PDB file of C-alpha atoms in Angstrom:
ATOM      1  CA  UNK A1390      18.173  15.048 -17.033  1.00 47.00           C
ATOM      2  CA  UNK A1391      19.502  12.093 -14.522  1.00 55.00           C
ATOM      3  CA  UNK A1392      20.120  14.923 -11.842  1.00 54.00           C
ATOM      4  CA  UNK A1393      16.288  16.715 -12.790  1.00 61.00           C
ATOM      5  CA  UNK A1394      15.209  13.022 -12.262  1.00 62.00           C
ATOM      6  CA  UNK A1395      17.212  12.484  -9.049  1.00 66.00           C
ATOM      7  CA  UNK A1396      15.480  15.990  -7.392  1.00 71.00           C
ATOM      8  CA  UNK A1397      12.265  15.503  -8.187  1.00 87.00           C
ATOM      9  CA  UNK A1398      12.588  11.621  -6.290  1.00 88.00           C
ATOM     10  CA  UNK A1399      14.800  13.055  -3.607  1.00 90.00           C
ATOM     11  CA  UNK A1400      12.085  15.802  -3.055  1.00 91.00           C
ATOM     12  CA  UNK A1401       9.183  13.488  -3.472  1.00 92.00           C
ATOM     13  CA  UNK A1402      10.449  10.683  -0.842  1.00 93.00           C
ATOM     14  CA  UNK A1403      11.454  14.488   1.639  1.00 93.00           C
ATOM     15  CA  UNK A1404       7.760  15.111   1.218  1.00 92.00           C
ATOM     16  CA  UNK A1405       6.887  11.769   2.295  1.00 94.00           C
ATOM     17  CA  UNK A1406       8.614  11.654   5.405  1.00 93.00           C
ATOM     18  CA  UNK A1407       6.521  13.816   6.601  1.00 92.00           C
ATOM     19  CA  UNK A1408       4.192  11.771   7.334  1.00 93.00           C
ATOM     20  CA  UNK A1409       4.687   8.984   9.940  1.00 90.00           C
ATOM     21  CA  UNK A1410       3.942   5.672   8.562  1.00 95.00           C
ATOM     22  CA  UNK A1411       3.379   2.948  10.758  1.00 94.00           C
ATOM     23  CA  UNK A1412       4.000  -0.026   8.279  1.00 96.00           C
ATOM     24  CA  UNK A1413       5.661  -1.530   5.812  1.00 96.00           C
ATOM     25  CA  UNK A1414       3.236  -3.809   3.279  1.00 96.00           C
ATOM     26  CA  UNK A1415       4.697  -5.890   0.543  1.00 95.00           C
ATOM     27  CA  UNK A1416       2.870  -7.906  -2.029  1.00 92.00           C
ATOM     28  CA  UNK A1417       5.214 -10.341  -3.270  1.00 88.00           C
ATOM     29  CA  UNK A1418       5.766 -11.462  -6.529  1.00 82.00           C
ATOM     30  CA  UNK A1419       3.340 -14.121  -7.974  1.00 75.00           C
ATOM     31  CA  UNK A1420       4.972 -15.213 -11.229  1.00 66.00           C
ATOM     32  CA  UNK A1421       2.770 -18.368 -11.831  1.00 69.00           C
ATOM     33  CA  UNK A1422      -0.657 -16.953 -10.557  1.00 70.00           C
ATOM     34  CA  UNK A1423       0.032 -12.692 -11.774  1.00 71.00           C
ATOM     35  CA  UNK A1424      -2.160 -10.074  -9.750  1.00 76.00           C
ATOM     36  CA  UNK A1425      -3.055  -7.044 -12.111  1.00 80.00           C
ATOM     37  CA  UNK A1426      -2.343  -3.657 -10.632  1.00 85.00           C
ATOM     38  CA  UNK A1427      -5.981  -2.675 -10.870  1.00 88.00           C
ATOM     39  CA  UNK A1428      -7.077  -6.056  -8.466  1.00 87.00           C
ATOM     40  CA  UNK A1429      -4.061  -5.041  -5.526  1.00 91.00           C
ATOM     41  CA  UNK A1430      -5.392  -1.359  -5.681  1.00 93.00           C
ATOM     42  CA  UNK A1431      -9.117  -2.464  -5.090  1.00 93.00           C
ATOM     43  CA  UNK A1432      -8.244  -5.140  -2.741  1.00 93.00           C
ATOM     44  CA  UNK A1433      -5.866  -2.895  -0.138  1.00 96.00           C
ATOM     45  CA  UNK A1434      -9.021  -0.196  -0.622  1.00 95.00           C
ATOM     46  CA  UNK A1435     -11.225  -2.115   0.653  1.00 95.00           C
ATOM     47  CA  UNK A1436      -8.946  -3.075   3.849  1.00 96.00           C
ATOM     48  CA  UNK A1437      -7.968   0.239   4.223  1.00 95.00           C
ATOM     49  CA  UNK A1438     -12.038   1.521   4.164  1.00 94.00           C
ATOM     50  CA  UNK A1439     -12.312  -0.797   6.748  1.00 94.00           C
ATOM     51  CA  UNK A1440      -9.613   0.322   9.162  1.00 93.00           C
ATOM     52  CA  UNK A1441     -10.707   3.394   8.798  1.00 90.00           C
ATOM     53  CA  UNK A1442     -14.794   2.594   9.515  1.00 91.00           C
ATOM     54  CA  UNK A1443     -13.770   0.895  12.222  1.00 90.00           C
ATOM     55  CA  UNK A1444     -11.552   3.095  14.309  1.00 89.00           C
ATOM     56  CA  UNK A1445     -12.484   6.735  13.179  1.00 87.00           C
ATOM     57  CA  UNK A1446     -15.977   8.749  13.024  1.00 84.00           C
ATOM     58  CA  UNK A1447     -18.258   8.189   9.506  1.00 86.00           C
ATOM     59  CA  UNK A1448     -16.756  11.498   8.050  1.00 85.00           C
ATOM     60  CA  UNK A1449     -13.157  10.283   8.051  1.00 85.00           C
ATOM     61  CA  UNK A1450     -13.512  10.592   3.900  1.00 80.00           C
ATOM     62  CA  UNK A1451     -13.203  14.126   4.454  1.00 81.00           C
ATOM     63  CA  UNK A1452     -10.454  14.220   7.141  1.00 82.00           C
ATOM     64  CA  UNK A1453      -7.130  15.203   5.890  1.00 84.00           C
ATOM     65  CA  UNK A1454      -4.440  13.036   5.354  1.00 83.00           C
ATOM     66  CA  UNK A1455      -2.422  13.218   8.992  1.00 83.00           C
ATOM     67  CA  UNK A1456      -6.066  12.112  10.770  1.00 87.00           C
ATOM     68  CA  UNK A1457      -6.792   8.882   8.886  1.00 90.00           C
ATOM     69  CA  UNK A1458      -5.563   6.051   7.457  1.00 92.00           C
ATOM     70  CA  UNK A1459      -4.513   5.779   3.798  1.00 94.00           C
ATOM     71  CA  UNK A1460      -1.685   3.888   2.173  1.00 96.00           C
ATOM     72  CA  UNK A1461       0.981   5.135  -0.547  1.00 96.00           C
ATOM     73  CA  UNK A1462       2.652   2.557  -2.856  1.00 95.00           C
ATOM     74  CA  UNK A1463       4.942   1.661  -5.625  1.00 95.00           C
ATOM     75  CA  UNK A1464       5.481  -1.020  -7.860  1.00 92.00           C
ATOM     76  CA  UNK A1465       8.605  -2.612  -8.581  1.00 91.00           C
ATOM     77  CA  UNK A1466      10.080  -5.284 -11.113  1.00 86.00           C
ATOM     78  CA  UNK A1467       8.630  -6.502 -14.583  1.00 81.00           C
ATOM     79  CA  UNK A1468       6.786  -8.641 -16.511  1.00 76.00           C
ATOM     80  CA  UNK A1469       9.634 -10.049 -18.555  1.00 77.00           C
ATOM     81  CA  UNK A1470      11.423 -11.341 -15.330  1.00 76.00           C
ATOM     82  CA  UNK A1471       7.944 -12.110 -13.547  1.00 76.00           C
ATOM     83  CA  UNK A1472       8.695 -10.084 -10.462  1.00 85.00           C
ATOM     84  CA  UNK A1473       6.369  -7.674 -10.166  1.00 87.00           C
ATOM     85  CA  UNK A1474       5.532  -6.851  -6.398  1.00 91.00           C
ATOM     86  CA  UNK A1475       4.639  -3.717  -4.954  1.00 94.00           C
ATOM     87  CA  UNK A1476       5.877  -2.190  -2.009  1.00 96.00           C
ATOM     88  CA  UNK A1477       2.975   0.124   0.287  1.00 97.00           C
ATOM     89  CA  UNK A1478       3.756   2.371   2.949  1.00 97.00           C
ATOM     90  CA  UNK A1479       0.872   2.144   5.533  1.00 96.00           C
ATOM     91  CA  UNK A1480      -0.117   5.638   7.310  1.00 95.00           C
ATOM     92  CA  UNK A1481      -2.178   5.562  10.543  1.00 91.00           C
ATOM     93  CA  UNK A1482      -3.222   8.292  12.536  1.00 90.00           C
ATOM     94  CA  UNK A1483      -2.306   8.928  16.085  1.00 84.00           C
ATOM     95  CA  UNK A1484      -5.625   9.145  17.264  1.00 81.00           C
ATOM     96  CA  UNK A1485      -8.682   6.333  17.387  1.00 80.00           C
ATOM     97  CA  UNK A1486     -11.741   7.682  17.962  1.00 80.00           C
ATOM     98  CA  UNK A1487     -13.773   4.063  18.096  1.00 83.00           C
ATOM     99  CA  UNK A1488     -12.297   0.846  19.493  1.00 80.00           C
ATOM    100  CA  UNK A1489      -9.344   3.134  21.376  1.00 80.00           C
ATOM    101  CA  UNK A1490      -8.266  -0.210  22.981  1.00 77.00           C
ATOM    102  CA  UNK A1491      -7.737  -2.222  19.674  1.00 81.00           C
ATOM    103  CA  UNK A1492      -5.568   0.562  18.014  1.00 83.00           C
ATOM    104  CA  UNK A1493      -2.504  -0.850  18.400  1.00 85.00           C
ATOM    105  CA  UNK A1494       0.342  -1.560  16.296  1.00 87.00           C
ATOM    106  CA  UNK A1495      -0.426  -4.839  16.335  1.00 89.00           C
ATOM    107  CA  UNK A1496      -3.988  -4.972  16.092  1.00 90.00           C
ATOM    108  CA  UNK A1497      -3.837  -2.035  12.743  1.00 91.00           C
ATOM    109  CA  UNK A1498      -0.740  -5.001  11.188  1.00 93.00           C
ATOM    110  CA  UNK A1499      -3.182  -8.326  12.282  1.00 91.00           C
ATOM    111  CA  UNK A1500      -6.336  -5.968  10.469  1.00 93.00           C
ATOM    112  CA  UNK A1501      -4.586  -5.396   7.742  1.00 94.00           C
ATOM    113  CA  UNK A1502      -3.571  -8.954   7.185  1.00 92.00           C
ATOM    114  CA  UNK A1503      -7.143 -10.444   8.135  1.00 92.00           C
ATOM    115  CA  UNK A1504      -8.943  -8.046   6.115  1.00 93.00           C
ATOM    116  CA  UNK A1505      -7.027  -9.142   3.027  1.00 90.00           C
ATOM    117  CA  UNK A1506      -7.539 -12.411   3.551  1.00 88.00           C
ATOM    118  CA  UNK A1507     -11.462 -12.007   3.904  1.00 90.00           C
ATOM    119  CA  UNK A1508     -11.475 -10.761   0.249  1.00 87.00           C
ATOM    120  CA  UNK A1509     -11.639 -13.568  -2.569  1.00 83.00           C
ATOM    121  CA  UNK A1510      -9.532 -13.698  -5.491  1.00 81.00           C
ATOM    122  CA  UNK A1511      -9.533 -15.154  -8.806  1.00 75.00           C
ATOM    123  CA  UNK A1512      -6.518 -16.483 -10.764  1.00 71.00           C
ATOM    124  CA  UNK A1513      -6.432 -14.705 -13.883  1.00 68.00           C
ATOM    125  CA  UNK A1514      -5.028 -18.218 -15.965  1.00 69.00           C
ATOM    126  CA  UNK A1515      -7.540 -20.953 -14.862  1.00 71.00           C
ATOM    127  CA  UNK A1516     -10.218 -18.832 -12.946  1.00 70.00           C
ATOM    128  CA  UNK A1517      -9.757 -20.640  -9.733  1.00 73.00           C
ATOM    129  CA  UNK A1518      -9.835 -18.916  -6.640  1.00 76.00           C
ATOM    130  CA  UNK A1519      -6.343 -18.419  -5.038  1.00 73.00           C
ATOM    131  CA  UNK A1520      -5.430 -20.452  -2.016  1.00 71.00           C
ATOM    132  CA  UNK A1521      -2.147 -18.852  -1.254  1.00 70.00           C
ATOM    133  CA  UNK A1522      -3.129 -15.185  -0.169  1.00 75.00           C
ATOM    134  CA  UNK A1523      -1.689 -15.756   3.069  1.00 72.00           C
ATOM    135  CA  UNK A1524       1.518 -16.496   1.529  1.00 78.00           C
ATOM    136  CA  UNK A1525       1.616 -12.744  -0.936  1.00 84.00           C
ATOM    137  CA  UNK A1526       1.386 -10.614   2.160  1.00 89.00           C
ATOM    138  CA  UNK A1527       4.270  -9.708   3.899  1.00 91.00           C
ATOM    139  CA  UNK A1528       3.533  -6.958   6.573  1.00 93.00           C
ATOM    140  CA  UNK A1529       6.084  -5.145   9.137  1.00 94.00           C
ATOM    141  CA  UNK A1530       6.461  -2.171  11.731  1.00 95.00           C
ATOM    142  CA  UNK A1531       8.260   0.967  10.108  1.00 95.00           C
ATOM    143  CA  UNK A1532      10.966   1.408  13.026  1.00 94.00           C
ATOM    144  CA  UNK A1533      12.794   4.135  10.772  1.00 95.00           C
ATOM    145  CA  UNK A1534      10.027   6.140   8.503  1.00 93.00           C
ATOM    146  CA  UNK A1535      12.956   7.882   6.046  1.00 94.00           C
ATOM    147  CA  UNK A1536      14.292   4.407   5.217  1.00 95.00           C
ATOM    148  CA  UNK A1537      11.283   2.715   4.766  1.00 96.00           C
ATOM    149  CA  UNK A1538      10.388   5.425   2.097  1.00 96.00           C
ATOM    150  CA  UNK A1539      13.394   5.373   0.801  1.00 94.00           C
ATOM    151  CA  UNK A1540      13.303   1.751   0.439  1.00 94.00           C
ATOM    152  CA  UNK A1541      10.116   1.608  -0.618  1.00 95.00           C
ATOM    153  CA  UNK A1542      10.385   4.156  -3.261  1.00 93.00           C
ATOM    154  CA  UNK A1543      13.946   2.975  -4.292  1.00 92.00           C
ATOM    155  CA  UNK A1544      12.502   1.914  -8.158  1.00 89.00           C
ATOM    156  CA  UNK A1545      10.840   5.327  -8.024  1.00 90.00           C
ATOM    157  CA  UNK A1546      11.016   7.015 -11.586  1.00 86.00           C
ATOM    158  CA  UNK A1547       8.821  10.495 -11.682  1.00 85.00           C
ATOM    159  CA  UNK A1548       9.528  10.957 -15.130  1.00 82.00           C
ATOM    160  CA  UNK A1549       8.200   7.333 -16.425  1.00 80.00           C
ATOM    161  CA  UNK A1550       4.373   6.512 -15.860  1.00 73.00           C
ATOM    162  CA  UNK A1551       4.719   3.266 -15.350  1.00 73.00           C
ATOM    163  CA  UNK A1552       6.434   4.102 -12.005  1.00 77.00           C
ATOM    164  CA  UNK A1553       4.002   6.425 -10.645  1.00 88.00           C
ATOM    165  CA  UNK A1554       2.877   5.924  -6.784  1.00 93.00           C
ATOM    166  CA  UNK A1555      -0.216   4.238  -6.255  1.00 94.00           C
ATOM    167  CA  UNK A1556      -2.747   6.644  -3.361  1.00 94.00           C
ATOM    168  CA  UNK A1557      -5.284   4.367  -1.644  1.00 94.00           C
ATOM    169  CA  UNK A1558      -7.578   5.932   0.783  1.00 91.00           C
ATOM    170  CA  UNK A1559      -7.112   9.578  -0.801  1.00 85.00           C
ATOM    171  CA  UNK A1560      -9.206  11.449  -2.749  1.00 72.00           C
ATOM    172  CA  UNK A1561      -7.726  10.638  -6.045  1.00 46.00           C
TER     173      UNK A1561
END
């Protein structure tokens, strides 16, 4: 069973590497002021329409997956602990069809952290907004894509749902 377990991941994280990601994004652990799963997924949606919309033509929803941007992630920790963060590999296409100029490694990692930030969020205890979004994001270049996956999926479990990857910007 451990060594069924151990193909299926090994497989999975081969499959992966085929595509090229261009970033790392990790939303860190917020023990005192908890983001659900559900409020990450619609948040890094929303950033990742966005990308998209503004680099690529208006039918980039039915482009496949090496032509657009989309984002694979998994979650890691637990409740008990309060450590849940999530770790999101960031896939960008090679080609820009709007804005060539801004499509930049750079630019795509200062988007992605902008567009987050644009979006409001509520704590879930007092019903505040959150003030610290700048501080949840933590956003890098993938230098090696086979060790970022593997990092990334390192917590990877195919066999428990509570560990399955979370698509954004695929056709679910």
């Amino acid at each position: 069973m451990i060594i069924e377990k151990h193909l299926l991941k090994t497989e999975y994280q081969k499959w992966l590497c085929g595509f090229s990601f261009s970033h790392c994004v990790v939303v860190q652990p917020t023990p005192k002021q908890w983001f659900d799963e559900n409020e990450i997924t619609q948040r890094l949606r929303t950033v990742v329409f966005r990308i998209n919309k503004k680099f690529l033509k208006p039918s980039f929803p039915k482009w496949e997956h090496n032509d657009k941007c989309w984002m694979v992630g998994f979650k890691e920790g637990n409740r008990i602990e309060r450590n849940i963060h999530y770790h999101f590999m960031f896939h960008s296409p090679k080609i820009s069809y709007k804005n060539k100029a801004d499509f930049t490694s750079d630019a795509i990692k200062n988007m992605i952290n902008d567009e987050w930030l644009k979006i409001p969020s509520i704590n879930h205890y007092n019903y505040d907004e959150r003030d610290d979004l700048n501080e949840i994001l933590h956003l890098s270049e993938v230098s090696n894509n086979f060790s970022a996956i593997n990092y990334a999926s390192k917590k990877y479990d195919p066999k428990n749902d509570y560990d399955q990857p979370i698509y954004i910007g695929l056709k679910d």
